[in-house]
Amino acid sequence: MSDLKSKFLEVYSVLKSELLNDPAFEFTDDSRQRVERMLDYNVPGGKLNRGLSVVDSYKLLKQGEELTAEETFLACSLGWCIKWLQAYFLVLDDIMDKSHTRRGQPCWFRLPKVGMIAVNDGILLRNHISRILKNHFKGTPYYVDLVDLFNEVEFQTAHGQMIDLITTLVGEKDLSKYSLSLHRRI
């Protein structure tokens, strides 16, 4: 495993621990274990390319200068916010599409004792992004820009999802509804 990937995974553990020990929410042991299980099942999956690309992009912006430990942590944290956002979208998309598997394993909502609680889990995932941004970027001059960026991505994705859902209603599949401009909007 590359140094960057192992550092990236270390930052996930730190962020997860911060969220699970957030003093703003008093978890019971059961709820803390459940949220931890939900995070581990949904957030760090895949090849991590979306998150790692944030760190790589920051390195490029530094034009060959070595990242400080703090810069590396912040870049990894922002990369994890991307992964959290992706997990949020995928958990809810799987429910809406009635999917069975994701990345070769059962969709989160299909697991025993999860079901439609997964809707709330998706909301938690989205709210975790706000907590991570607030905890680690609030004092930066670009904090508001980051919040706006995540809100805009969510806005655009939600509208694309709506168009996708209403053009593929069960029993109403009609290819004449599709056009190149509609495809681009989705």
CSV table of C-alpha atoms in Angstrom, one decimal:
chain,number,residue,atom,x,y,z
A,1,MET,CA,0.0,0.0,0.0
A,2,SER,CA,1.4,3.4,-0.9
A,3,ASP,CA,2.3,5.9,1.8
A,4,LEU,CA,-0.4,8.3,0.5
A,5,LYS,CA,-3.1,5.6,0.7
A,6,SER,CA,-2.1,4.5,4.2
A,7,LYS,CA,-2.0,8.1,5.4
A,8,PHE,CA,-5.4,8.7,3.8
A,9,LEU,CA,-6.8,5.7,5.6
A,10,GLU,CA,-5.3,6.9,8.9
A,11,VAL,CA,-7.1,10.2,8.5
A,12,TYR,CA,-10.4,8.3,8.0
A,13,SER,CA,-9.8,6.7,11.4
A,14,VAL,CA,-9.3,10.1,13.0
A,15,LEU,CA,-12.4,11.7,11.4
A,16,LYS,CA,-14.5,8.7,12.3
A,17,SER,CA,-13.3,8.8,15.9
A,18,GLU,CA,-14.1,12.6,16.1
A,19,LEU,CA,-17.6,12.0,14.8
A,20,LEU,CA,-18.3,9.1,17.1
A,21,ASN,CA,-17.1,11.1,20.0
A,22,ASP,CA,-18.7,14.4,19.1
A,23,PRO,CA,-19.8,16.1,22.3
A,24,ALA,CA,-22.8,17.6,20.5
A,25,PHE,CA,-24.4,14.2,20.4
A,26,GLU,CA,-24.6,11.8,23.3
A,27,PHE,CA,-24.4,8.3,21.7
A,28,THR,CA,-25.5,5.2,23.5
A,29,ASP,CA,-23.1,2.3,23.1
A,30,ASP,CA,-25.6,0.7,20.7
A,31,SER,CA,-26.0,3.8,18.6
A,32,ARG,CA,-22.2,4.5,18.5
A,33,GLN,CA,-21.6,0.9,17.4
A,34,ARG,CA,-24.3,1.2,14.7
A,35,VAL,CA,-23.0,4.4,13.3
A,36,GLU,CA,-19.5,3.0,13.3
A,37,ARG,CA,-20.7,-0.1,11.4
A,38,MET,CA,-22.6,2.1,8.9
A,39,LEU,CA,-19.5,4.3,8.3
A,40,ASP,CA,-17.1,1.4,7.8
A,41,TYR,CA,-19.6,-0.3,5.5
A,42,ASN,CA,-20.3,2.7,3.3
A,43,VAL,CA,-17.6,5.3,3.4
A,44,PRO,CA,-14.1,3.7,2.7
A,45,GLY,CA,-15.1,1.3,0.0
A,46,GLY,CA,-13.8,1.3,-3.6
A,47,LYS,CA,-10.4,2.3,-4.8
A,48,LEU,CA,-10.5,5.6,-2.9
A,49,ASN,CA,-9.6,7.4,-6.2
A,50,ARG,CA,-12.0,10.3,-5.6
A,51,GLY,CA,-10.6,11.1,-2.2
A,52,LEU,CA,-7.0,10.5,-3.1
A,53,SER,CA,-7.3,12.8,-6.2
A,54,VAL,CA,-8.0,15.7,-3.8
A,55,VAL,CA,-4.6,15.1,-2.1
A,56,ASP,CA,-2.9,14.7,-5.5
A,57,SER,CA,-4.5,17.9,-6.7
A,58,TYR,CA,-3.3,19.8,-3.7
A,59,LYS,CA,0.2,18.5,-4.3
A,60,LEU,CA,0.1,19.8,-7.9
A,61,LEU,CA,-1.0,23.2,-6.6
A,62,LYS,CA,2.1,23.2,-4.3
A,63,GLN,CA,4.2,22.8,-7.5
A,64,GLY,CA,6.6,20.2,-6.1
A,65,GLU,CA,6.8,21.6,-2.6
A,66,GLU,CA,6.4,18.9,0.1
A,67,LEU,CA,3.1,19.1,1.9
A,68,THR,CA,3.3,19.9,5.7
A,69,ALA,CA,1.7,17.4,8.1
A,70,GLU,CA,-1.2,19.9,8.5
A,71,GLU,CA,-1.7,20.3,4.8
A,72,THR,CA,-1.7,16.6,4.3
A,73,PHE,CA,-4.3,16.1,7.0
A,74,LEU,CA,-6.5,18.9,5.6
A,75,ALA,CA,-6.2,17.6,2.0
A,76,CYS,CA,-7.0,14.0,3.2
A,77,SER,CA,-9.9,15.4,5.3
A,78,LEU,CA,-11.4,17.1,2.3
A,79,GLY,CA,-10.8,14.0,0.2
A,80,TRP,CA,-12.8,12.1,2.8
A,81,CYS,CA,-15.6,14.6,2.6
A,82,ILE,CA,-15.8,13.7,-1.1
A,83,LYS,CA,-16.0,10.0,-0.1
A,84,TRP,CA,-18.7,10.8,2.6
A,85,LEU,CA,-20.7,12.6,-0.1
A,86,GLN,CA,-20.4,9.7,-2.4
A,87,ALA,CA,-21.5,7.3,0.3
A,88,TYR,CA,-24.5,9.5,1.1
A,89,PHE,CA,-25.6,9.6,-2.6
A,90,LEU,CA,-25.1,5.8,-3.0
A,91,VAL,CA,-27.0,4.8,0.1
A,92,LEU,CA,-30.0,6.8,-0.9
A,93,ASP,CA,-29.7,5.9,-4.6
A,94,ASP,CA,-29.6,2.2,-3.8
A,95,ILE,CA,-32.9,2.6,-1.9
A,96,MET,CA,-34.5,4.6,-4.7
A,97,ASP,CA,-33.4,2.2,-7.3
A,98,LYS,CA,-34.2,-0.8,-5.2
A,99,SER,CA,-30.7,-2.1,-5.9
A,100,HIS,CA,-29.5,-5.4,-4.4
A,101,THR,CA,-25.7,-5.1,-4.4
A,102,ARG,CA,-23.1,-2.4,-4.4
A,103,ARG,CA,-19.4,-3.2,-5.0
A,104,GLY,CA,-20.1,-6.9,-4.8
A,105,GLN,CA,-21.9,-6.9,-1.4
A,106,PRO,CA,-25.5,-6.3,-0.3
A,107,CYS,CA,-26.7,-2.7,-0.4
A,108,TRP,CA,-26.6,-1.2,3.1
A,109,PHE,CA,-30.4,-1.0,3.3
A,110,ARG,CA,-30.7,-4.7,2.5
A,111,LEU,CA,-28.7,-5.8,5.6
A,112,PRO,CA,-30.6,-7.2,8.6
A,113,LYS,CA,-31.6,-4.6,11.1
A,114,VAL,CA,-31.0,-1.7,8.6
A,115,GLY,CA,-33.9,-1.4,6.2
A,116,MET,CA,-35.3,2.0,5.9
A,117,ILE,CA,-33.2,3.3,8.8
A,118,ALA,CA,-30.7,3.7,5.9
A,119,VAL,CA,-32.6,6.8,4.9
A,120,ASN,CA,-31.6,8.4,8.2
A,121,ASP,CA,-28.1,7.0,7.8
A,122,GLY,CA,-27.8,8.8,4.5
A,123,ILE,CA,-28.8,12.0,6.2
A,124,LEU,CA,-26.2,11.4,8.9
A,125,LEU,CA,-23.5,10.9,6.2
A,126,ARG,CA,-24.4,14.2,4.7
A,127,ASN,CA,-24.4,15.9,8.1
A,128,HIS,CA,-21.0,14.4,8.9
A,129,ILE,CA,-19.5,16.4,6.0
A,130,SER,CA,-20.7,19.6,7.6
A,131,ARG,CA,-19.2,18.5,10.9
A,132,ILE,CA,-15.8,17.6,9.3
A,133,LEU,CA,-15.7,20.9,7.4
A,134,LYS,CA,-16.6,22.9,10.5
A,135,ASN,CA,-14.1,21.1,12.7
A,136,HIS,CA,-11.2,21.4,10.3
A,137,PHE,CA,-11.8,24.3,7.9
A,138,LYS,CA,-13.9,26.9,9.8
A,139,GLY,CA,-11.0,29.2,10.4
A,140,THR,CA,-9.8,29.1,6.8
A,141,PRO,CA,-10.6,31.9,4.3
A,142,TYR,CA,-12.1,29.3,2.0
A,143,TYR,CA,-14.5,27.6,4.5
A,144,VAL,CA,-17.6,29.2,3.0
A,145,ASP,CA,-16.5,28.3,-0.5
A,146,LEU,CA,-16.1,24.6,0.6
A,147,VAL,CA,-19.6,24.6,2.2
A,148,ASP,CA,-21.0,26.2,-0.9
A,149,LEU,CA,-19.3,23.7,-3.2
A,150,PHE,CA,-20.7,20.7,-1.3
A,151,ASN,CA,-24.1,22.3,-1.3
A,152,GLU,CA,-24.0,23.0,-5.0
A,153,VAL,CA,-22.8,19.4,-5.8
A,154,GLU,CA,-25.7,18.1,-3.7
A,155,PHE,CA,-28.2,20.4,-5.4
A,156,GLN,CA,-27.0,19.4,-8.9
A,157,THR,CA,-26.9,15.7,-8.1
A,158,ALA,CA,-30.4,15.7,-6.5
A,159,HIS,CA,-31.8,17.3,-9.6
A,160,GLY,CA,-30.1,14.9,-11.8
A,161,GLN,CA,-31.4,12.0,-9.7
A,162,MET,CA,-34.9,13.4,-9.9
A,163,ILE,CA,-34.8,13.6,-13.7
A,164,ASP,CA,-33.4,10.1,-13.8
A,165,LEU,CA,-36.1,8.7,-11.5
A,166,ILE,CA,-39.1,10.4,-13.3
A,167,THR,CA,-37.8,9.3,-16.8
A,168,THR,CA,-37.5,5.7,-15.7
A,169,LEU,CA,-40.7,5.1,-13.8
A,170,VAL,CA,-41.6,1.4,-13.5
A,171,GLY,CA,-44.0,0.4,-16.3
A,172,GLU,CA,-43.4,3.7,-18.1
A,173,LYS,CA,-40.1,3.1,-19.8
A,174,ASP,CA,-40.3,5.2,-22.9
A,175,LEU,CA,-37.1,5.8,-24.8
A,176,SER,CA,-38.6,8.8,-26.6
A,177,LYS,CA,-38.3,10.6,-23.3
A,178,TYR,CA,-34.5,10.5,-23.6
A,179,SER,CA,-32.5,13.1,-25.5
A,180,LEU,CA,-28.9,14.2,-25.5
A,181,SER,CA,-29.8,17.4,-23.6
A,182,LEU,CA,-31.7,15.3,-21.0
A,183,HIS,CA,-28.7,13.0,-20.7
A,184,ARG,CA,-26.4,15.9,-20.0
A,185,ARG,CA,-28.7,17.3,-17.3
A,186,ILE,CA,-28.8,13.9,-15.6
